[in-house]
PDB file of N, CA and C in Angstrom:
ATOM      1  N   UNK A   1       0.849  -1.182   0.000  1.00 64.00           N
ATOM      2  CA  UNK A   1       0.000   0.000   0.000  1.00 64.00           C
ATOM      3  C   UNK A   1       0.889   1.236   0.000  1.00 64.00           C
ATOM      4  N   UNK A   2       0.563   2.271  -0.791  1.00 73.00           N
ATOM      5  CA  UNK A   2       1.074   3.372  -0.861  1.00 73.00           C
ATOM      6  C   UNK A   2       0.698   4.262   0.053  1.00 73.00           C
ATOM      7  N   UNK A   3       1.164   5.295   0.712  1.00 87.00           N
ATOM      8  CA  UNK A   3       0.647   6.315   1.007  1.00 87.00           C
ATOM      9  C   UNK A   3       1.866   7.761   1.486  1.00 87.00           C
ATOM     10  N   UNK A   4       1.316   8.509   1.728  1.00 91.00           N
ATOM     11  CA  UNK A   4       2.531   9.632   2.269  1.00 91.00           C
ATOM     12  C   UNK A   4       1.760  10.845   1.653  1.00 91.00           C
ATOM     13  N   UNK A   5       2.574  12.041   1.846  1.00 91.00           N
ATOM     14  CA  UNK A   5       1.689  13.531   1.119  1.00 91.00           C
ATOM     15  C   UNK A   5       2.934  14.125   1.556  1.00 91.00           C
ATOM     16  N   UNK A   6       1.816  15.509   1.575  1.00 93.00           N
ATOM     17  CA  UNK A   6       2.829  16.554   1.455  1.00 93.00           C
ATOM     18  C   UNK A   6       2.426  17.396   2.980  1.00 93.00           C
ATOM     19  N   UNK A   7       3.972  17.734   3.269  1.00 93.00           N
ATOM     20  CA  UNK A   7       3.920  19.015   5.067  1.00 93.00           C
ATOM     21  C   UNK A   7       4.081  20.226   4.612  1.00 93.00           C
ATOM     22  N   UNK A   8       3.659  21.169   4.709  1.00 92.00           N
ATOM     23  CA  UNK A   8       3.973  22.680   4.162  1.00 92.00           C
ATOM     24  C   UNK A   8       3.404  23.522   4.827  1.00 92.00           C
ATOM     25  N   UNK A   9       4.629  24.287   5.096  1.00 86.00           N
ATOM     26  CA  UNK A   9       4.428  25.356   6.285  1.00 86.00           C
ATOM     27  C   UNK A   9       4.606  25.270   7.600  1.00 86.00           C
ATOM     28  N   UNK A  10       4.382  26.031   8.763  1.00 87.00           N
ATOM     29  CA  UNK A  10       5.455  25.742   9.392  1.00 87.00           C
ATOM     30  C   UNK A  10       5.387  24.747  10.497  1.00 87.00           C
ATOM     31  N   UNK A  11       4.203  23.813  10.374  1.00 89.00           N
ATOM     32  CA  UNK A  11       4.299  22.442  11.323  1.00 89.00           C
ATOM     33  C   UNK A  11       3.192  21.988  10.565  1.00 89.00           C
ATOM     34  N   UNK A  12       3.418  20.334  11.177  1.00 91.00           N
ATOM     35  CA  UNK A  12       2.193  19.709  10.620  1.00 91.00           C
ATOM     36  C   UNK A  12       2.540  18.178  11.260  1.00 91.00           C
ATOM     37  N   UNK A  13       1.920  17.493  11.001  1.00 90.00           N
ATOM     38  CA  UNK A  13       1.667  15.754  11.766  1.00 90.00           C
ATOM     39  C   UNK A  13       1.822  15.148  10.613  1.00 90.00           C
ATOM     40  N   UNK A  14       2.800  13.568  10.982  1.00 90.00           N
ATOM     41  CA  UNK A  14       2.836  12.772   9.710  1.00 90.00           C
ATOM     42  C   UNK A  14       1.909  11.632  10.504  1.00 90.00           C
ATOM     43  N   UNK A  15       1.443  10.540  10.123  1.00 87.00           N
ATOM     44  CA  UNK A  15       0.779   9.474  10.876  1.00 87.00           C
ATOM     45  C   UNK A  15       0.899   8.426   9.538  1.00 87.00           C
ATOM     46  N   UNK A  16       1.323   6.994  10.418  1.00 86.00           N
ATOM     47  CA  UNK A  16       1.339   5.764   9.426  1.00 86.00           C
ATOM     48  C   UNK A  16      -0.827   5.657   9.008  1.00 86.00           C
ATOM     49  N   UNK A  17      -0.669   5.181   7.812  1.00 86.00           N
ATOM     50  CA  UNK A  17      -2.374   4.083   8.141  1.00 86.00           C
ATOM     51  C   UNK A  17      -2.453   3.197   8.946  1.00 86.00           C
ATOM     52  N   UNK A  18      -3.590   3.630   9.602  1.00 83.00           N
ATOM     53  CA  UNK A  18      -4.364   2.955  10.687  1.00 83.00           C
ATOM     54  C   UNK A  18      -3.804   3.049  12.078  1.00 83.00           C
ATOM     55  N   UNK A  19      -3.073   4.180  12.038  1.00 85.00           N
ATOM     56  CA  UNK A  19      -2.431   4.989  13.402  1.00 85.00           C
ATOM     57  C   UNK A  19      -3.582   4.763  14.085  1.00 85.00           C
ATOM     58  N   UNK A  20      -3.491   4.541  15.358  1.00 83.00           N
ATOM     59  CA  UNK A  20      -2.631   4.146  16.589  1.00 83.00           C
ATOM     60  C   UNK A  20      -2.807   2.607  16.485  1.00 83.00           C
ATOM     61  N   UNK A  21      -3.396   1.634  15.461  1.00 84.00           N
ATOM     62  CA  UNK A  21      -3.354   0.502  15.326  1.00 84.00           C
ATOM     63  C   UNK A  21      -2.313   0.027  14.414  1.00 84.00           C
ATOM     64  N   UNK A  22      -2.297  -1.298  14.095  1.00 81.00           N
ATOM     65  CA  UNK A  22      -0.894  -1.390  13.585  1.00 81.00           C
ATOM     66  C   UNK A  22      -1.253  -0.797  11.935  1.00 81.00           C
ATOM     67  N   UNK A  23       0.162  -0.891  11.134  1.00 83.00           N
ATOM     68  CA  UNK A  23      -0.109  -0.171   9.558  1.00 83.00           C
ATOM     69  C   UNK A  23      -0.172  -1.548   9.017  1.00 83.00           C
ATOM     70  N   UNK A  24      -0.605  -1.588   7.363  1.00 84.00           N
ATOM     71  CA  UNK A  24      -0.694  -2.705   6.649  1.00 84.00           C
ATOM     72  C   UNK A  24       0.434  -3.544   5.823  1.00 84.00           C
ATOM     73  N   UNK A  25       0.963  -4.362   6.019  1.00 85.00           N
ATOM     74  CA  UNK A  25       1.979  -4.677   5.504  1.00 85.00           C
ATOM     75  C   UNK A  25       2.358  -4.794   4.276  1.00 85.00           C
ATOM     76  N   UNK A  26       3.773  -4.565   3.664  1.00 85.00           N
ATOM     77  CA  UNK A  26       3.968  -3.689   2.426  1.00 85.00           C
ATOM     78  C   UNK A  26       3.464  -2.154   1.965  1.00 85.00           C
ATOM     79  N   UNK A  27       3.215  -1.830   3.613  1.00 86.00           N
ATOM     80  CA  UNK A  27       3.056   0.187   3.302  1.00 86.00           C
ATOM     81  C   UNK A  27       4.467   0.719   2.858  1.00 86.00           C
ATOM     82  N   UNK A  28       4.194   1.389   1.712  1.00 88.00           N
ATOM     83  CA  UNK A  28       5.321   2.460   1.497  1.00 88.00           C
ATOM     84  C   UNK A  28       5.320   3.551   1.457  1.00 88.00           C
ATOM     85  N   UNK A  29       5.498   4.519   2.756  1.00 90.00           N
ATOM     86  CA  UNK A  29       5.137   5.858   2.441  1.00 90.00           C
ATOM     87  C   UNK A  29       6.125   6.879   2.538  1.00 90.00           C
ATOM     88  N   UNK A  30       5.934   7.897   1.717  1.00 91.00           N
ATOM     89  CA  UNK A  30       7.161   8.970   1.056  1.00 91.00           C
ATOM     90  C   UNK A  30       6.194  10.187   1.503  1.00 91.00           C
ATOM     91  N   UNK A  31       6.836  10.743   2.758  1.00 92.00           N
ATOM     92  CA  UNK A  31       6.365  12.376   3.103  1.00 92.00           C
ATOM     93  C   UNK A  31       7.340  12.964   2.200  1.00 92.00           C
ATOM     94  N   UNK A  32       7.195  14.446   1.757  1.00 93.00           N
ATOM     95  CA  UNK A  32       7.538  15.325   0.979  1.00 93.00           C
ATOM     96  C   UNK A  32       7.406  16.822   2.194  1.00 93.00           C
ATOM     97  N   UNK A  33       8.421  17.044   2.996  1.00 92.00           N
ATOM     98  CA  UNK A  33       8.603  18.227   4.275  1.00 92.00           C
ATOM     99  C   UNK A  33       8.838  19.583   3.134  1.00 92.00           C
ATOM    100  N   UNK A  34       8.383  20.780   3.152  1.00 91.00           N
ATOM    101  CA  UNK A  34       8.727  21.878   2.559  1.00 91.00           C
ATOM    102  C   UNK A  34       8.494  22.851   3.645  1.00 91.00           C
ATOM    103  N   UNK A  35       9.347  23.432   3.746  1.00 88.00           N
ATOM    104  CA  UNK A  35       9.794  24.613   4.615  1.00 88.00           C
ATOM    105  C   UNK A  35      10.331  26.263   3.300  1.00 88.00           C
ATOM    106  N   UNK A  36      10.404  27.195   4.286  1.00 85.00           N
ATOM    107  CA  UNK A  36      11.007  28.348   3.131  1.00 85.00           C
ATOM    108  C   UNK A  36      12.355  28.301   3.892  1.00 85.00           C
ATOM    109  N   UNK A  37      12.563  29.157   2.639  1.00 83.00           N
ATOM    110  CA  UNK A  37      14.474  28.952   2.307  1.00 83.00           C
ATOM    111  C   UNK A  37      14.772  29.580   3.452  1.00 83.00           C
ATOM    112  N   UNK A  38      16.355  28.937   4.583  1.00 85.00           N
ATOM    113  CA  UNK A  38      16.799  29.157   5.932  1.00 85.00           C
ATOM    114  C   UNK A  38      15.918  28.439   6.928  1.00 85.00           C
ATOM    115  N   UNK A  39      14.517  28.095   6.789  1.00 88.00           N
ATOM    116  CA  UNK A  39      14.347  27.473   7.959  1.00 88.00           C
ATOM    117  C   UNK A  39      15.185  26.264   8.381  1.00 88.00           C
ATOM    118  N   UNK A  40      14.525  25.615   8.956  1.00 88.00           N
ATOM    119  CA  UNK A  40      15.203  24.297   9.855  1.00 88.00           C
ATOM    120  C   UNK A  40      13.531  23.683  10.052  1.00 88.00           C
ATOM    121  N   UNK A  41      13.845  21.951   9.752  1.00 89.00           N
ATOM    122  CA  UNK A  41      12.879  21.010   9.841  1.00 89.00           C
ATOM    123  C   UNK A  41      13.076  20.643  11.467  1.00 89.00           C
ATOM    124  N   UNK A  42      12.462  19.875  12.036  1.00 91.00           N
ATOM    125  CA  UNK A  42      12.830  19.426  13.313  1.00 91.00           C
ATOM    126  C   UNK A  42      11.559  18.220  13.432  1.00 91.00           C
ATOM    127  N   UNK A  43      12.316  17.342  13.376  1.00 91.00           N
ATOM    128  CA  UNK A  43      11.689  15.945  13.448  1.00 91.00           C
ATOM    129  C   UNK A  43      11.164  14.975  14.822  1.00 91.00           C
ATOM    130  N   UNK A  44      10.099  15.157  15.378  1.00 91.00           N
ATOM    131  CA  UNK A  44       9.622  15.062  16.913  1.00 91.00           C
ATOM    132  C   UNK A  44       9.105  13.295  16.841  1.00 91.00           C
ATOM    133  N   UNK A  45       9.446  12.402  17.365  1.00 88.00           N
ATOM    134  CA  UNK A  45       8.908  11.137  16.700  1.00 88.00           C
ATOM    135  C   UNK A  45       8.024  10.929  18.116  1.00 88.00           C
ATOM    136  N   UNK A  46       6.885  10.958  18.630  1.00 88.00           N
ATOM    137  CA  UNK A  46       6.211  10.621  19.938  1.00 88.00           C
ATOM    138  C   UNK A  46       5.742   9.377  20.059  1.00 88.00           C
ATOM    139  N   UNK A  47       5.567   8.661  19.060  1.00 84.00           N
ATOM    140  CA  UNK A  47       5.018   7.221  19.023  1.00 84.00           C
ATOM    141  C   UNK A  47       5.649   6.638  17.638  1.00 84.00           C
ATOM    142  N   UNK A  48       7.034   5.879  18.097  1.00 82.00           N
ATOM    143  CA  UNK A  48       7.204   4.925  16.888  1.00 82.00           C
ATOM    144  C   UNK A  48       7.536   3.723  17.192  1.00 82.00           C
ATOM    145  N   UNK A  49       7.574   2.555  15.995  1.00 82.00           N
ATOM    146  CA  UNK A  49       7.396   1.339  16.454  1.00 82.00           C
ATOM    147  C   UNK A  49       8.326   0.492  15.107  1.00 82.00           C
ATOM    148  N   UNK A  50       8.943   0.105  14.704  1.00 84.00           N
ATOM    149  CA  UNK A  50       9.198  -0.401  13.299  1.00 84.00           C
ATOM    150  C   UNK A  50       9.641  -2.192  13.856  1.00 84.00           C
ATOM    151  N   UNK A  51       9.204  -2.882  12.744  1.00 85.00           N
ATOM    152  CA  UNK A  51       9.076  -4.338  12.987  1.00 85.00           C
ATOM    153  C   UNK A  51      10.547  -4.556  12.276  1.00 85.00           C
ATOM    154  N   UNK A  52      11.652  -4.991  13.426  1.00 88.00           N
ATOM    155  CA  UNK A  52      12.884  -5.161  13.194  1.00 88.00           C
ATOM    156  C   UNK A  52      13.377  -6.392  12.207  1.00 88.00           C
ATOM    157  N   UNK A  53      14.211  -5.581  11.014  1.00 89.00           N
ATOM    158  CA  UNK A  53      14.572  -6.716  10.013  1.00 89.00           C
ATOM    159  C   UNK A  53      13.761  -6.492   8.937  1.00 89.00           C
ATOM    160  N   UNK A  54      12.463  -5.869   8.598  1.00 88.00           N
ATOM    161  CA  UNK A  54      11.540  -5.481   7.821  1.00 88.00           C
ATOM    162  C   UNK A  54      11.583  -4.316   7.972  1.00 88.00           C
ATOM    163  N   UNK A  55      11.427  -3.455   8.522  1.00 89.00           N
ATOM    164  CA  UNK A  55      10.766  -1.891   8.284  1.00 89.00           C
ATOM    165  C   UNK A  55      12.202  -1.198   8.275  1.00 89.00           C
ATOM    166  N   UNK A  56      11.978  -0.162   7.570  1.00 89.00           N
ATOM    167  CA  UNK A  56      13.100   1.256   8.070  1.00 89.00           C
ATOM    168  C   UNK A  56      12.476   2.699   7.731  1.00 89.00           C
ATOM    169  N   UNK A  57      13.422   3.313   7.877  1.00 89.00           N
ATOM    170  CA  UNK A  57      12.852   4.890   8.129  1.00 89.00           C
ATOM    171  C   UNK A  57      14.268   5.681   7.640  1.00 89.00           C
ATOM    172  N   UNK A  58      13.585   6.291   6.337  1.00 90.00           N
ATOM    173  CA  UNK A  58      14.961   7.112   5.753  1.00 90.00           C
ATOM    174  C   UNK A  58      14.314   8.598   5.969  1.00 90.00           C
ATOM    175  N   UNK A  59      15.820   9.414   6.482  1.00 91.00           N
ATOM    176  CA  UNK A  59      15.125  11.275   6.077  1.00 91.00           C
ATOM    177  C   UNK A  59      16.616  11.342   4.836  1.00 91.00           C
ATOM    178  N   UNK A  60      15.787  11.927   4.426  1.00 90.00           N
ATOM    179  CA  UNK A  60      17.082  12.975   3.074  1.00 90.00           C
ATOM    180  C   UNK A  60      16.541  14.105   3.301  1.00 90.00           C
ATOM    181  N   UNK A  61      17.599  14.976   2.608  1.00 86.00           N
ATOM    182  CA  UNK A  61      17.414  16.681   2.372  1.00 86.00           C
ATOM    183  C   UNK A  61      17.435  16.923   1.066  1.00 86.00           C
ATOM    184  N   UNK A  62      16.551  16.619   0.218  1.00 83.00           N
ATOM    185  CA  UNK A  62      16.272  16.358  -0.805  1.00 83.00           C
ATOM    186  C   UNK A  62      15.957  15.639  -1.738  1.00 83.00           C
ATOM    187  N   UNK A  63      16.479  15.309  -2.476  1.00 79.00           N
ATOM    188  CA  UNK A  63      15.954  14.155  -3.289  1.00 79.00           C
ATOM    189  C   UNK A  63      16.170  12.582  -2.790  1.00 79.00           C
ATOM    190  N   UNK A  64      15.483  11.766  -2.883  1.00 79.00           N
ATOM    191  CA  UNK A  64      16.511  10.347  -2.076  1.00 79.00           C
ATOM    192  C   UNK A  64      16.974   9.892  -2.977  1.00 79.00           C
ATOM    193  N   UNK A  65      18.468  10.457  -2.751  1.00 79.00           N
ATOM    194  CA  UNK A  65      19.579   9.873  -3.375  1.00 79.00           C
ATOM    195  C   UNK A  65      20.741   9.645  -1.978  1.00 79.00           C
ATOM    196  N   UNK A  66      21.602   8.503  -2.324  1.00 79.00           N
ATOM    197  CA  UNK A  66      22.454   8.141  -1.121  1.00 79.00           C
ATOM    198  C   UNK A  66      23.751   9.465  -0.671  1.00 79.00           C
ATOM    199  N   UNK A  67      23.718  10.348  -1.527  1.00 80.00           N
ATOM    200  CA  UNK A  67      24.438  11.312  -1.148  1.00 80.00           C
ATOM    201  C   UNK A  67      23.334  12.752   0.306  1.00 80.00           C
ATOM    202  N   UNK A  68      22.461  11.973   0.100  1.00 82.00           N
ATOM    203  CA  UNK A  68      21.134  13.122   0.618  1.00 82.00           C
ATOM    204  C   UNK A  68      20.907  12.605   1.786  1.00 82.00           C
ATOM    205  N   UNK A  69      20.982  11.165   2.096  1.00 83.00           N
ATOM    206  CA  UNK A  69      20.840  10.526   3.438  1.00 83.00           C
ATOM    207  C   UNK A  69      21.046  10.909   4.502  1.00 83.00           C
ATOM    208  N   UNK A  70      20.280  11.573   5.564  1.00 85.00           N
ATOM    209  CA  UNK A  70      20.688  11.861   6.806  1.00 85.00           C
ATOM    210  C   UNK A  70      20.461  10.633   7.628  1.00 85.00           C
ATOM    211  N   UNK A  71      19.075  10.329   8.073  1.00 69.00           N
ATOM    212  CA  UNK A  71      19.046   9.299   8.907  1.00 69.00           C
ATOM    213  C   UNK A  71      19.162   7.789   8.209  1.00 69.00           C
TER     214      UNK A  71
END
């Protein structure tokens, strides 16, 4: 299952499907963060959970390419 969107402006909430229950397996979701030029993102995680060996969680600063990889 696909899912993800877009954050714009100057806060906003990401949530998996079917938050606070579990998500569906084979979710792939791609947030898209836009801020204006000089801000700073700041990434607050209050509830996460990833099923070890299967799941991960990439941030880039731009495009995802392996030169862009932060986390």
């Amino acid at each position: 299952q696909n899912c993800g969107g877009l954050v714009q402006g100057p806060s906003g909430t990401i949530e998996s499907p079917g938050f606070q229950h579990g998500y569906p397996n084979y979710a792939n979701c791609t947030w898209i963060i836009i801020t204006g030029e000089r801000n700073r993102i700041q990434l607050s995680f209050h509830t996460f959970a990833l099923e070890e060996d299967f799941d991960i969680l990439s941030v880039y600063d731009g495009q995802p390419q392996q030169g862009n990889l932060k986390v």
